[in-house]
Each structure stands twice: as C-alpha cells, then as structure tokens.
C-alpha cells in the first residue's frame, strides 16, 4: 500500500523508489503483489504520470490520509530512533565509496546503527531519510566532483602495449555501465574515445553491467576495460588489483558532483551531526586525491 500511495503521490515508480531507498523494480513488484492479492489493477499511466484506476480511486482519499497520519506518527516518535541513521544514496557511491570506509566510523561509534538504501542494521522506516546522497544537479552541499577514467585488470595493459599507438583499443573488450548507455550525465567509453581517440569502431559495443560493483569484479578478472569514477576505485588502484592503462591526464570531469542533503529535523540530532562531520572529512580526503585532475570545489 505504501508503494501504491507513494507512486501516485510522486507521479512515478522511480520517484517512489528514491523516497523508499529501493529500486523502481522493487516498487513495481510491491504494487504487483498487492494487485495480484486483490485481483485488480490499481495504477495506470496517464499523460501527467501514474493515475489510480477506478477500483483504487474510491479508496484513495482514505489511503492518502492514512499514510499522512503514519508519517506524522513516525516524526513524533522519531526520538525513539536516536541511534539510527537512515540513508538513501547513489547505489554505486554507497557500495564502492561509503561501504569500504564505514567501518572506521562504526569503530568510533558502535552504538549508531544504519539503514542504507533499505538494508543494514535496522529496517527501513516510513518517511524521508535522514541523509540523502545524490549525484547530479539540485540542492544540497557538494561533497566532491569525481573524474572519470579507464581502468582494467593488471594483465591487460600488455595486450595493448605493442598495438598501434594511435588505435590501441581497437578490438579490445569494452565493459559499460547501463547508466552510461541510458544517461548522458554518466560519461563512458563513447565520450572518452571522442575526446582521446585510441579507437574508431564500436565504442558502444560490449557487455553492459547494472552497477559498477559487478563491472569492477569483471575488471579484476581481466575480462576487459571499463570507464568509471576515480573515487570508486582508489583502493583498487592503490593495491594494484586494477590499473589505469592510459596517462592520468586522459580523464573526463564528471558533469555533476555528489551532494549531501540532511533532513531538516534530522540535522539537529547529535548522531547525524557526527556522521555528517565524518562524511565531510572523508569526502575531503577523496577531494584531495582527485584535486590534481580538477578543482574539487567547483560544481
């Protein structure tokens, strides 16, 4: 019911998913489960977004009132969750930037519990998250702006070492992220080859992975070459499990920064303040790592 109500209120499954901290597919599955149970459709697409079917329309006012009341109750009882921090974040950033660093915060603050993108120490709760980390335009405090560059497994550079220096990547296996194919705000091989050359044919060919974690698993196994954000692979580059096959000067600056947004009332809680301060400090360290490529403070 929450998935149905939020999808209507926000106008799309994606917007509801962003609020809940889960994927649009998961929201769609929850809606379908309820529809299967009731034996009738509840949502339909209209010109202005999702619309209720006739079966749902009669019950919609009560449904909206019920969830508005539940959100008020959640806010009123939020003092009971002072040790919990609910976070919704860009999935790649959460998996590859935040997760490897989070243990250092946990060691210093073992009593603070997390729910990150719907999973973690505590269950997802109703309402807006305490902290949101987005990649893109809009409001929010800039954490850092990434750079995008090619990486590959340690055995692969020798495959191109003696190749045509002008077209070194011609015929090499390329790995892509689905968001690079679907969203111009996420540059990948197509944009990198356009700027730096090294290949003329098939810049968009190859396997498309749903997320950077899976793609980097393949990179470590020397499956192919991937373009991704430097901030996501700093530890891999340091330990040599992946390498940069081209000069570091051949990089793209990400079109948008990662941004930190704190829910207004959550920002007053000491636990959230401590975590936000830690997050800014870690982001500053990453900013220093990429500072040689671009001005981290620009957006």
PDB file of C-alpha atoms in Angstrom:
ATOM      1  CA  UNK A   1       0.000   0.000   0.000  1.00  0.00           C
ATOM      2  CA  UNK A   2       2.876   2.354   0.763  1.00  0.00           C
ATOM      3  CA  UNK A   3       4.358   1.668  -2.681  1.00  0.00           C
ATOM      4  CA  UNK A   4       0.987   2.389  -4.335  1.00  0.00           C
ATOM      5  CA  UNK A   5       0.361   5.589  -2.388  1.00  0.00           C
ATOM      6  CA  UNK A   6       3.889   6.963  -2.898  1.00  0.00           C
ATOM      7  CA  UNK A   7       3.886   6.105  -6.610  1.00  0.00           C
ATOM      8  CA  UNK A   8       0.705   8.129  -7.067  1.00  0.00           C
ATOM      9  CA  UNK A   9       1.834  10.996  -4.855  1.00  0.00           C
ATOM     10  CA  UNK A  10       5.243  11.257  -6.554  1.00  0.00           C
ATOM     11  CA  UNK A  11       3.972  10.503 -10.066  1.00  0.00           C
ATOM     12  CA  UNK A  12       6.247   7.557 -10.933  1.00  0.00           C
ATOM     13  CA  UNK A  13       7.722   4.307  -9.650  1.00  0.00           C
ATOM     14  CA  UNK A  14      11.204   5.842  -9.859  1.00  0.00           C
ATOM     15  CA  UNK A  15      10.283   8.799  -7.654  1.00  0.00           C
ATOM     16  CA  UNK A  16       8.665   6.448  -5.140  1.00  0.00           C
ATOM     17  CA  UNK A  17      11.782   4.257  -5.214  1.00  0.00           C
ATOM     18  CA  UNK A  18      14.023   7.262  -4.494  1.00  0.00           C
ATOM     19  CA  UNK A  19      11.911   8.077  -1.439  1.00  0.00           C
ATOM     20  CA  UNK A  20      11.894   4.500  -0.165  1.00  0.00           C
ATOM     21  CA  UNK A  21      15.559   3.858  -0.901  1.00  0.00           C
ATOM     22  CA  UNK A  22      14.860   0.816  -3.092  1.00  0.00           C
ATOM     23  CA  UNK A  23      14.879   0.181  -6.844  1.00  0.00           C
ATOM     24  CA  UNK A  24      11.962   1.028  -9.160  1.00  0.00           C
ATOM     25  CA  UNK A  25      11.712  -2.702  -9.922  1.00  0.00           C
ATOM     26  CA  UNK A  26      11.190  -3.413  -6.210  1.00  0.00           C
ATOM     27  CA  UNK A  27       8.437  -0.790  -6.020  1.00  0.00           C
ATOM     28  CA  UNK A  28       6.795  -2.304  -9.094  1.00  0.00           C
ATOM     29  CA  UNK A  29       6.959  -5.755  -7.509  1.00  0.00           C
ATOM     30  CA  UNK A  30       5.236  -4.484  -4.354  1.00  0.00           C
ATOM     31  CA  UNK A  31       2.479  -2.892  -6.433  1.00  0.00           C
ATOM     32  CA  UNK A  32       2.000  -6.083  -8.472  1.00  0.00           C
ATOM     33  CA  UNK A  33       1.892  -8.209  -5.316  1.00  0.00           C
ATOM     34  CA  UNK A  34      -0.973  -6.106  -3.967  1.00  0.00           C
ATOM     35  CA  UNK A  35      -2.745  -6.144  -7.340  1.00  0.00           C
ATOM     36  CA  UNK A  36      -2.433  -9.940  -7.517  1.00  0.00           C
ATOM     37  CA  UNK A  37      -3.797 -10.274  -3.998  1.00  0.00           C
ATOM     38  CA  UNK A  38      -6.778  -8.019  -4.778  1.00  0.00           C
ATOM     39  CA  UNK A  39      -7.316  -9.411  -8.267  1.00  0.00           C
ATOM     40  CA  UNK A  40      -7.494  -5.981  -9.919  1.00  0.00           C
ATOM     41  CA  UNK A  41      -5.240  -3.281 -11.363  1.00  0.00           C
ATOM     42  CA  UNK A  42      -4.573  -0.274  -9.155  1.00  0.00           C
ATOM     43  CA  UNK A  43      -2.352   2.015 -11.258  1.00  0.00           C
ATOM     44  CA  UNK A  44      -2.393   3.153 -14.873  1.00  0.00           C
ATOM     45  CA  UNK A  45      -0.202   5.535 -16.819  1.00  0.00           C
ATOM     46  CA  UNK A  46      -1.568   8.935 -17.802  1.00  0.00           C
ATOM     47  CA  UNK A  47      -0.126  11.980 -19.546  1.00  0.00           C
ATOM     48  CA  UNK A  48       0.812  13.561 -16.224  1.00  0.00           C
ATOM     49  CA  UNK A  49       2.165  10.379 -14.650  1.00  0.00           C
ATOM     50  CA  UNK A  50       0.618   7.486 -12.811  1.00  0.00           C
ATOM     51  CA  UNK A  51      -3.126   7.616 -12.177  1.00  0.00           C
ATOM     52  CA  UNK A  52      -5.407   5.478  -9.987  1.00  0.00           C
ATOM     53  CA  UNK A  53      -7.734   3.005 -11.641  1.00  0.00           C
ATOM     54  CA  UNK A  54     -11.447   3.206 -10.914  1.00  0.00           C
ATOM     55  CA  UNK A  55     -11.027   0.394  -8.388  1.00  0.00           C
ATOM     56  CA  UNK A  56      -8.486   2.413  -6.393  1.00  0.00           C
ATOM     57  CA  UNK A  57      -9.964   5.885  -6.820  1.00  0.00           C
ATOM     58  CA  UNK A  58     -12.753   5.372  -4.309  1.00  0.00           C
ATOM     59  CA  UNK A  59     -10.300   4.285  -1.613  1.00  0.00           C
ATOM     60  CA  UNK A  60      -7.546   6.760  -2.467  1.00  0.00           C
ATOM     61  CA  UNK A  61      -8.550   9.621  -0.123  1.00  0.00           C
ATOM     62  CA  UNK A  62      -8.525   7.289   2.893  1.00  0.00           C
ATOM     63  CA  UNK A  63      -5.227   5.746   1.762  1.00  0.00           C
ATOM     64  CA  UNK A  64      -3.595   9.171   1.482  1.00  0.00           C
ATOM     65  CA  UNK A  65      -4.930  10.287   4.855  1.00  0.00           C
ATOM     66  CA  UNK A  66      -3.707   7.079   6.466  1.00  0.00           C
ATOM     67  CA  UNK A  67      -0.136   7.430   5.237  1.00  0.00           C
ATOM     68  CA  UNK A  68      -0.058  11.155   6.044  1.00  0.00           C
ATOM     69  CA  UNK A  69      -1.058  10.218   9.603  1.00  0.00           C
ATOM     70  CA  UNK A  70       1.565   7.459   9.757  1.00  0.00           C
ATOM     71  CA  UNK A  71       4.270   9.891   8.656  1.00  0.00           C
ATOM     72  CA  UNK A  72       3.219  12.299  11.416  1.00  0.00           C
ATOM     73  CA  UNK A  73       3.390   9.455  13.948  1.00  0.00           C
ATOM     74  CA  UNK A  74       6.830   8.494  12.626  1.00  0.00           C
ATOM     75  CA  UNK A  75       8.073  12.056  13.077  1.00  0.00           C
ATOM     76  CA  UNK A  76       6.528  12.298  16.552  1.00  0.00           C
ATOM     77  CA  UNK A  77       8.162   9.052  17.710  1.00  0.00           C
ATOM     78  CA  UNK A  78      11.467   9.658  15.973  1.00  0.00           C
ATOM     79  CA  UNK A  79      13.133  10.313  19.340  1.00  0.00           C
ATOM     80  CA  UNK A  80      12.955   6.542  19.891  1.00  0.00           C
ATOM     81  CA  UNK A  81      15.326   6.072  16.947  1.00  0.00           C
ATOM     82  CA  UNK A  82      18.044   8.482  18.025  1.00  0.00           C
ATOM     83  CA  UNK A  83      20.711   5.836  17.468  1.00  0.00           C
ATOM     84  CA  UNK A  84      19.543   5.048  13.906  1.00  0.00           C
ATOM     85  CA  UNK A  85      20.551   6.846  10.720  1.00  0.00           C
ATOM     86  CA  UNK A  86      18.533   6.212   7.583  1.00  0.00           C
ATOM     87  CA  UNK A  87      20.428   6.910   4.345  1.00  0.00           C
ATOM     88  CA  UNK A  88      19.362   6.885   0.709  1.00  0.00           C
ATOM     89  CA  UNK A  89      22.358   7.212  -1.618  1.00  0.00           C
ATOM     90  CA  UNK A  90      23.528   6.752  -5.175  1.00  0.00           C
ATOM     91  CA  UNK A  91      23.950   2.930  -5.306  1.00  0.00           C
ATOM     92  CA  UNK A  92      27.471   2.875  -6.790  1.00  0.00           C
ATOM     93  CA  UNK A  93      28.641   5.521  -4.327  1.00  0.00           C
ATOM     94  CA  UNK A  94      27.126   3.586  -1.414  1.00  0.00           C
ATOM     95  CA  UNK A  95      28.662   0.258  -2.475  1.00  0.00           C
ATOM     96  CA  UNK A  96      32.108   1.411  -3.550  1.00  0.00           C
ATOM     97  CA  UNK A  97      32.825   4.664  -1.722  1.00  0.00           C
ATOM     98  CA  UNK A  98      30.853   4.589   1.540  1.00  0.00           C
ATOM     99  CA  UNK A  99      30.871   0.878   2.432  1.00  0.00           C
ATOM    100  CA  UNK A 100      34.692   0.461   2.475  1.00  0.00           C
ATOM    101  CA  UNK A 101      35.074   3.493   4.753  1.00  0.00           C
ATOM    102  CA  UNK A 102      32.116   2.995   7.078  1.00  0.00           C
ATOM    103  CA  UNK A 103      33.856   0.597   9.470  1.00  0.00           C
ATOM    104  CA  UNK A 104      36.124   3.387  10.674  1.00  0.00           C
ATOM    105  CA  UNK A 105      33.055   5.328  11.788  1.00  0.00           C
ATOM    106  CA  UNK A 106      31.450   2.227  13.306  1.00  0.00           C
ATOM    107  CA  UNK A 107      34.562   1.553  15.390  1.00  0.00           C
ATOM    108  CA  UNK A 108      34.393   5.036  16.870  1.00  0.00           C
ATOM    109  CA  UNK A 109      30.580   4.986  17.282  1.00  0.00           C
ATOM    110  CA  UNK A 110      29.476   1.348  17.776  1.00  0.00           C
ATOM    111  CA  UNK A 111      26.019   2.320  19.066  1.00  0.00           C
ATOM    112  CA  UNK A 112      24.960   4.155  15.910  1.00  0.00           C
ATOM    113  CA  UNK A 113      23.036   1.872  13.548  1.00  0.00           C
ATOM    114  CA  UNK A 114      22.443   2.327   9.827  1.00  0.00           C
ATOM    115  CA  UNK A 115      19.890   1.538   7.168  1.00  0.00           C
ATOM    116  CA  UNK A 116      21.425   2.287   3.770  1.00  0.00           C
ATOM    117  CA  UNK A 117      19.238   2.017   0.674  1.00  0.00           C
ATOM    118  CA  UNK A 118      16.763  -0.172   2.517  1.00  0.00           C
ATOM    119  CA  UNK A 119      19.124  -2.627   4.216  1.00  0.00           C
ATOM    120  CA  UNK A 120      21.563  -2.693   7.098  1.00  0.00           C
ATOM    121  CA  UNK A 121      21.482  -2.833  10.903  1.00  0.00           C
ATOM    122  CA  UNK A 122      17.869  -1.672  11.203  1.00  0.00           C
ATOM    123  CA  UNK A 123      14.785  -1.917   8.966  1.00  0.00           C
ATOM    124  CA  UNK A 124      13.749   0.790   6.541  1.00  0.00           C
ATOM    125  CA  UNK A 125      11.377   3.185   8.229  1.00  0.00           C
ATOM    126  CA  UNK A 126       8.484   5.149   6.818  1.00  0.00           C
ATOM    127  CA  UNK A 127       9.131   8.707   5.700  1.00  0.00           C
ATOM    128  CA  UNK A 128      12.029  10.674   4.271  1.00  0.00           C
ATOM    129  CA  UNK A 129      15.595   9.501   5.005  1.00  0.00           C
ATOM    130  CA  UNK A 130      17.792  11.357   7.471  1.00  0.00           C
ATOM    131  CA  UNK A 131      20.539  11.725   4.856  1.00  0.00           C
ATOM    132  CA  UNK A 132      20.434  11.607   1.076  1.00  0.00           C
ATOM    133  CA  UNK A 133      23.484  11.449  -1.180  1.00  0.00           C
ATOM    134  CA  UNK A 134      22.711  12.231  -4.806  1.00  0.00           C
ATOM    135  CA  UNK A 135      24.796  12.554  -7.937  1.00  0.00           C
ATOM    136  CA  UNK A 136      23.508  15.376 -10.090  1.00  0.00           C
ATOM    137  CA  UNK A 137      22.088  18.851 -10.135  1.00  0.00           C
ATOM    138  CA  UNK A 138      19.870  20.368  -7.473  1.00  0.00           C
ATOM    139  CA  UNK A 139      20.040  21.434  -3.862  1.00  0.00           C
ATOM    140  CA  UNK A 140      22.494  20.081  -1.362  1.00  0.00           C
ATOM    141  CA  UNK A 141      26.014  20.518  -0.090  1.00  0.00           C
ATOM    142  CA  UNK A 142      28.714  19.492  -2.573  1.00  0.00           C
ATOM    143  CA  UNK A 143      30.885  16.666  -1.240  1.00  0.00           C
ATOM    144  CA  UNK A 144      33.188  16.259  -4.236  1.00  0.00           C
ATOM    145  CA  UNK A 145      33.228  16.155  -8.015  1.00  0.00           C
ATOM    146  CA  UNK A 146      34.677  12.991  -9.475  1.00  0.00           C
ATOM    147  CA  UNK A 147      36.820  12.355 -12.533  1.00  0.00           C
ATOM    148  CA  UNK A 148      36.124   9.526 -14.963  1.00  0.00           C
ATOM    149  CA  UNK A 149      38.912   7.448 -16.495  1.00  0.00           C
ATOM    150  CA  UNK A 150      39.649   3.965 -17.914  1.00  0.00           C
ATOM    151  CA  UNK A 151      40.658   1.065 -15.688  1.00  0.00           C
ATOM    152  CA  UNK A 152      41.419  -2.584 -16.344  1.00  0.00           C
ATOM    153  CA  UNK A 153      42.951  -5.695 -14.774  1.00  0.00           C
ATOM    154  CA  UNK A 154      46.714  -5.824 -14.174  1.00  0.00           C
ATOM    155  CA  UNK A 155      47.289  -8.333 -17.002  1.00  0.00           C
ATOM    156  CA  UNK A 156      45.568  -6.320 -19.730  1.00  0.00           C
ATOM    157  CA  UNK A 157      47.968  -3.406 -20.393  1.00  0.00           C
ATOM    158  CA  UNK A 158      50.429  -5.787 -22.061  1.00  0.00           C
ATOM    159  CA  UNK A 159      47.704  -6.656 -24.592  1.00  0.00           C
ATOM    160  CA  UNK A 160      47.792  -3.112 -25.938  1.00  0.00           C
ATOM    161  CA  UNK A 161      51.474  -2.320 -25.286  1.00  0.00           C
ATOM    162  CA  UNK A 162      52.675  -3.343 -28.757  1.00  0.00           C
ATOM    163  CA  UNK A 163      49.478  -2.402 -30.593  1.00  0.00           C
ATOM    164  CA  UNK A 164      49.027   0.510 -32.966  1.00  0.00           C
ATOM    165  CA  UNK A 165      49.742   3.526 -30.704  1.00  0.00           C
ATOM    166  CA  UNK A 166      47.033   5.546 -32.464  1.00  0.00           C
ATOM    167  CA  UNK A 167      44.336   2.868 -32.183  1.00  0.00           C
ATOM    168  CA  UNK A 168      45.498   0.907 -29.143  1.00  0.00           C
ATOM    169  CA  UNK A 169      41.965  -0.007 -28.059  1.00  0.00           C
ATOM    170  CA  UNK A 170      40.722  -1.223 -31.446  1.00  0.00           C
ATOM    171  CA  UNK A 171      39.186  -4.662 -30.899  1.00  0.00           C
ATOM    172  CA  UNK A 172      39.728  -4.686 -27.132  1.00  0.00           C
ATOM    173  CA  UNK A 173      36.786  -5.912 -24.964  1.00  0.00           C
ATOM    174  CA  UNK A 174      34.869  -2.971 -23.537  1.00  0.00           C
ATOM    175  CA  UNK A 175      32.752  -3.041 -20.382  1.00  0.00           C
ATOM    176  CA  UNK A 176      30.000  -0.480 -19.814  1.00  0.00           C
ATOM    177  CA  UNK A 177      27.552   0.558 -17.121  1.00  0.00           C
ATOM    178  CA  UNK A 178      23.881   0.669 -18.085  1.00  0.00           C
ATOM    179  CA  UNK A 179      23.604   4.215 -16.784  1.00  0.00           C
ATOM    180  CA  UNK A 180      26.383   5.236 -19.205  1.00  0.00           C
ATOM    181  CA  UNK A 181      24.239   3.952 -22.040  1.00  0.00           C
ATOM    182  CA  UNK A 182      20.982   5.457 -20.766  1.00  0.00           C
ATOM    183  CA  UNK A 183      22.010   8.781 -19.199  1.00  0.00           C
ATOM    184  CA  UNK A 184      24.183  11.477 -20.766  1.00  0.00           C
ATOM    185  CA  UNK A 185      25.129  12.645 -17.257  1.00  0.00           C
ATOM    186  CA  UNK A 186      27.236   9.486 -16.866  1.00  0.00           C
ATOM    187  CA  UNK A 187      30.053   9.603 -19.455  1.00  0.00           C
ATOM    188  CA  UNK A 188      31.588   6.327 -20.571  1.00  0.00           C
ATOM    189  CA  UNK A 189      33.636   4.894 -23.415  1.00  0.00           C
ATOM    190  CA  UNK A 190      31.765   6.751 -26.154  1.00  0.00           C
ATOM    191  CA  UNK A 191      32.610  10.138 -24.662  1.00  0.00           C
ATOM    192  CA  UNK A 192      36.147   9.098 -23.688  1.00  0.00           C
ATOM    193  CA  UNK A 193      37.022   7.861 -27.205  1.00  0.00           C
ATOM    194  CA  UNK A 194      35.521  11.023 -28.700  1.00  0.00           C
ATOM    195  CA  UNK A 195      37.956  13.123 -26.666  1.00  0.00           C
ATOM    196  CA  UNK A 196      41.111  10.997 -26.604  1.00  0.00           C
ATOM    197  CA  UNK A 197      40.885   8.658 -29.597  1.00  0.00           C
ATOM    198  CA  UNK A 198      42.512   5.185 -29.388  1.00  0.00           C
ATOM    199  CA  UNK A 199      39.565   3.524 -31.176  1.00  0.00           C
ATOM    200  CA  UNK A 200      37.377   4.184 -34.206  1.00  0.00           C
ATOM    201  CA  UNK A 201      34.843   1.338 -34.325  1.00  0.00           C
ATOM    202  CA  UNK A 202      32.279   0.068 -31.850  1.00  0.00           C
ATOM    203  CA  UNK A 203      32.807   2.421 -28.892  1.00  0.00           C
ATOM    204  CA  UNK A 204      29.417   1.337 -27.501  1.00  0.00           C
ATOM    205  CA  UNK A 205      29.908  -2.393 -28.037  1.00  0.00           C
ATOM    206  CA  UNK A 206      30.450  -4.806 -25.194  1.00  0.00           C
ATOM    207  CA  UNK A 207      28.750  -6.006 -22.024  1.00  0.00           C
ATOM    208  CA  UNK A 208      26.578  -3.566 -20.062  1.00  0.00           C
ATOM    209  CA  UNK A 209      26.529  -4.111 -16.295  1.00  0.00           C
ATOM    210  CA  UNK A 210      23.703  -2.943 -13.995  1.00  0.00           C
ATOM    211  CA  UNK A 211      26.128  -1.470 -11.463  1.00  0.00           C
ATOM    212  CA  UNK A 212      29.799  -0.622 -11.021  1.00  0.00           C
ATOM    213  CA  UNK A 213      30.392  -3.290  -8.368  1.00  0.00           C
ATOM    214  CA  UNK A 214      29.682  -6.112 -10.826  1.00  0.00           C
ATOM    215  CA  UNK A 215      31.610  -4.402 -13.610  1.00  0.00           C
ATOM    216  CA  UNK A 216      34.671  -3.970 -11.391  1.00  0.00           C
ATOM    217  CA  UNK A 217      34.518  -7.623 -10.351  1.00  0.00           C
ATOM    218  CA  UNK A 218      34.909  -8.424 -14.057  1.00  0.00           C
ATOM    219  CA  UNK A 219      37.702  -5.867 -14.431  1.00  0.00           C
ATOM    220  CA  UNK A 220      39.697  -7.509 -11.620  1.00  0.00           C
ATOM    221  CA  UNK A 221      39.421 -10.792 -13.528  1.00  0.00           C
ATOM    222  CA  UNK A 222      40.961  -9.116 -16.624  1.00  0.00           C
ATOM    223  CA  UNK A 223      37.704  -9.506 -18.564  1.00  0.00           C
ATOM    224  CA  UNK A 224      38.013  -6.098 -20.205  1.00  0.00           C
ATOM    225  CA  UNK A 225      38.361  -2.337 -19.901  1.00  0.00           C
ATOM    226  CA  UNK A 226      35.926  -0.049 -18.051  1.00  0.00           C
ATOM    227  CA  UNK A 227      35.470   3.724 -17.728  1.00  0.00           C
ATOM    228  CA  UNK A 228      34.357   4.707 -14.210  1.00  0.00           C
ATOM    229  CA  UNK A 229      34.737   7.293 -11.451  1.00  0.00           C
ATOM    230  CA  UNK A 230      38.143   7.556  -9.818  1.00  0.00           C
ATOM    231  CA  UNK A 231      36.619   7.888  -6.344  1.00  0.00           C
ATOM    232  CA  UNK A 232      35.100   4.409  -6.662  1.00  0.00           C
ATOM    233  CA  UNK A 233      38.411   2.662  -7.390  1.00  0.00           C
ATOM    234  CA  UNK A 234      41.037   4.480  -5.301  1.00  0.00           C
ATOM    235  CA  UNK A 235      41.714   1.484  -3.039  1.00  0.00           C
ATOM    236  CA  UNK A 236      41.872  -0.895  -6.025  1.00  0.00           C
ATOM    237  CA  UNK A 237      44.394   1.318  -7.769  1.00  0.00           C
ATOM    238  CA  UNK A 238      46.436   1.546  -4.585  1.00  0.00           C
ATOM    239  CA  UNK A 239      46.613  -2.234  -4.059  1.00  0.00           C
ATOM    240  CA  UNK A 240      47.148  -2.977  -7.757  1.00  0.00           C
ATOM    241  CA  UNK A 241      44.062  -5.143  -8.250  1.00  0.00           C
ATOM    242  CA  UNK A 242      43.177  -2.809 -11.118  1.00  0.00           C
ATOM    243  CA  UNK A 243      45.330  -0.382 -13.092  1.00  0.00           C
ATOM    244  CA  UNK A 244      44.969   2.728 -15.224  1.00  0.00           C
ATOM    245  CA  UNK A 245      46.155   1.750 -18.726  1.00  0.00           C
ATOM    246  CA  UNK A 246      46.478   5.331 -20.001  1.00  0.00           C
ATOM    247  CA  UNK A 247      48.095   8.536 -18.723  1.00  0.00           C
ATOM    248  CA  UNK A 248      46.054  10.049 -15.893  1.00  0.00           C
ATOM    249  CA  UNK A 249      45.784  13.251 -17.927  1.00  0.00           C
ATOM    250  CA  UNK A 250      43.355  11.395 -20.193  1.00  0.00           C
ATOM    251  CA  UNK A 251      40.297  11.762 -17.994  1.00  0.00           C
ATOM    252  CA  UNK A 252      36.854  13.354 -18.088  1.00  0.00           C
ATOM    253  CA  UNK A 253      35.443  15.525 -15.329  1.00  0.00           C
ATOM    254  CA  UNK A 254      32.071  14.233 -14.109  1.00  0.00           C
ATOM    255  CA  UNK A 255      29.272  16.586 -15.198  1.00  0.00           C
ATOM    256  CA  UNK A 256      27.860  16.757 -11.654  1.00  0.00           C
ATOM    257  CA  UNK A 257      29.103  16.392  -8.070  1.00  0.00           C
ATOM    258  CA  UNK A 258      27.917  14.137  -5.276  1.00  0.00           C
ATOM    259  CA  UNK A 259      25.693  16.176  -2.970  1.00  0.00           C
ATOM    260  CA  UNK A 260      24.801  15.777   0.702  1.00  0.00           C
ATOM    261  CA  UNK A 261      21.277  16.588   1.866  1.00  0.00           C
ATOM    262  CA  UNK A 262      20.196  16.416   5.510  1.00  0.00           C
ATOM    263  CA  UNK A 263      16.546  16.268   6.521  1.00  0.00           C
ATOM    264  CA  UNK A 264      15.952  19.458   8.474  1.00  0.00           C
ATOM    265  CA  UNK A 265      14.849  17.892  11.740  1.00  0.00           C
ATOM    266  CA  UNK A 266      17.372  15.039  11.492  1.00  0.00           C
ATOM    267  CA  UNK A 267      20.220  17.551  11.159  1.00  0.00           C
ATOM    268  CA  UNK A 268      19.600  18.585  14.787  1.00  0.00           C
ATOM    269  CA  UNK A 269      20.344  15.109  16.151  1.00  0.00           C
ATOM    270  CA  UNK A 270      23.878  14.670  17.552  1.00  0.00           C
ATOM    271  CA  UNK A 271      24.318  11.265  15.899  1.00  0.00           C
ATOM    272  CA  UNK A 272      23.512  12.663  12.466  1.00  0.00           C
ATOM    273  CA  UNK A 273      25.773  15.654  13.098  1.00  0.00           C
ATOM    274  CA  UNK A 274      28.674  13.342  13.999  1.00  0.00           C
ATOM    275  CA  UNK A 275      28.165  11.201  10.931  1.00  0.00           C
ATOM    276  CA  UNK A 276      27.791  14.217   8.632  1.00  0.00           C
ATOM    277  CA  UNK A 277      31.040  15.687  10.002  1.00  0.00           C
ATOM    278  CA  UNK A 278      32.816  12.362   9.424  1.00  0.00           C
ATOM    279  CA  UNK A 279      31.356  12.167   5.932  1.00  0.00           C
ATOM    280  CA  UNK A 280      32.613  15.650   5.070  1.00  0.00           C
ATOM    281  CA  UNK A 281      36.091  14.768   6.340  1.00  0.00           C
ATOM    282  CA  UNK A 282      36.250  11.579   4.256  1.00  0.00           C
ATOM    283  CA  UNK A 283      34.921  13.435   1.232  1.00  0.00           C
ATOM    284  CA  UNK A 284      37.672  15.988   1.759  1.00  0.00           C
ATOM    285  CA  UNK A 285      40.266  13.201   1.626  1.00  0.00           C
ATOM    286  CA  UNK A 286      38.790  11.975  -1.652  1.00  0.00           C
ATOM    287  CA  UNK A 287      38.744  15.535  -2.937  1.00  0.00           C
ATOM    288  CA  UNK A 288      42.472  15.759  -2.253  1.00  0.00           C
ATOM    289  CA  UNK A 289      43.030  12.547  -4.220  1.00  0.00           C
ATOM    290  CA  UNK A 290      41.306  13.916  -7.311  1.00  0.00           C
ATOM    291  CA  UNK A 291      42.429  17.535  -6.861  1.00  0.00           C
ATOM    292  CA  UNK A 292      45.298  17.066  -9.287  1.00  0.00           C
ATOM    293  CA  UNK A 293      42.699  16.464 -12.022  1.00  0.00           C
ATOM    294  CA  UNK A 294      40.228  19.271 -11.343  1.00  0.00           C
ATOM    295  CA  UNK A 295      39.044  21.846  -8.808  1.00  0.00           C
ATOM    296  CA  UNK A 296      37.078  19.808  -6.243  1.00  0.00           C
ATOM    297  CA  UNK A 297      35.173  22.836  -5.021  1.00  0.00           C
ATOM    298  CA  UNK A 298      33.642  23.652  -8.398  1.00  0.00           C
ATOM    299  CA  UNK A 299      30.193  22.435  -9.394  1.00  0.00           C
TER     300      UNK A 299
END
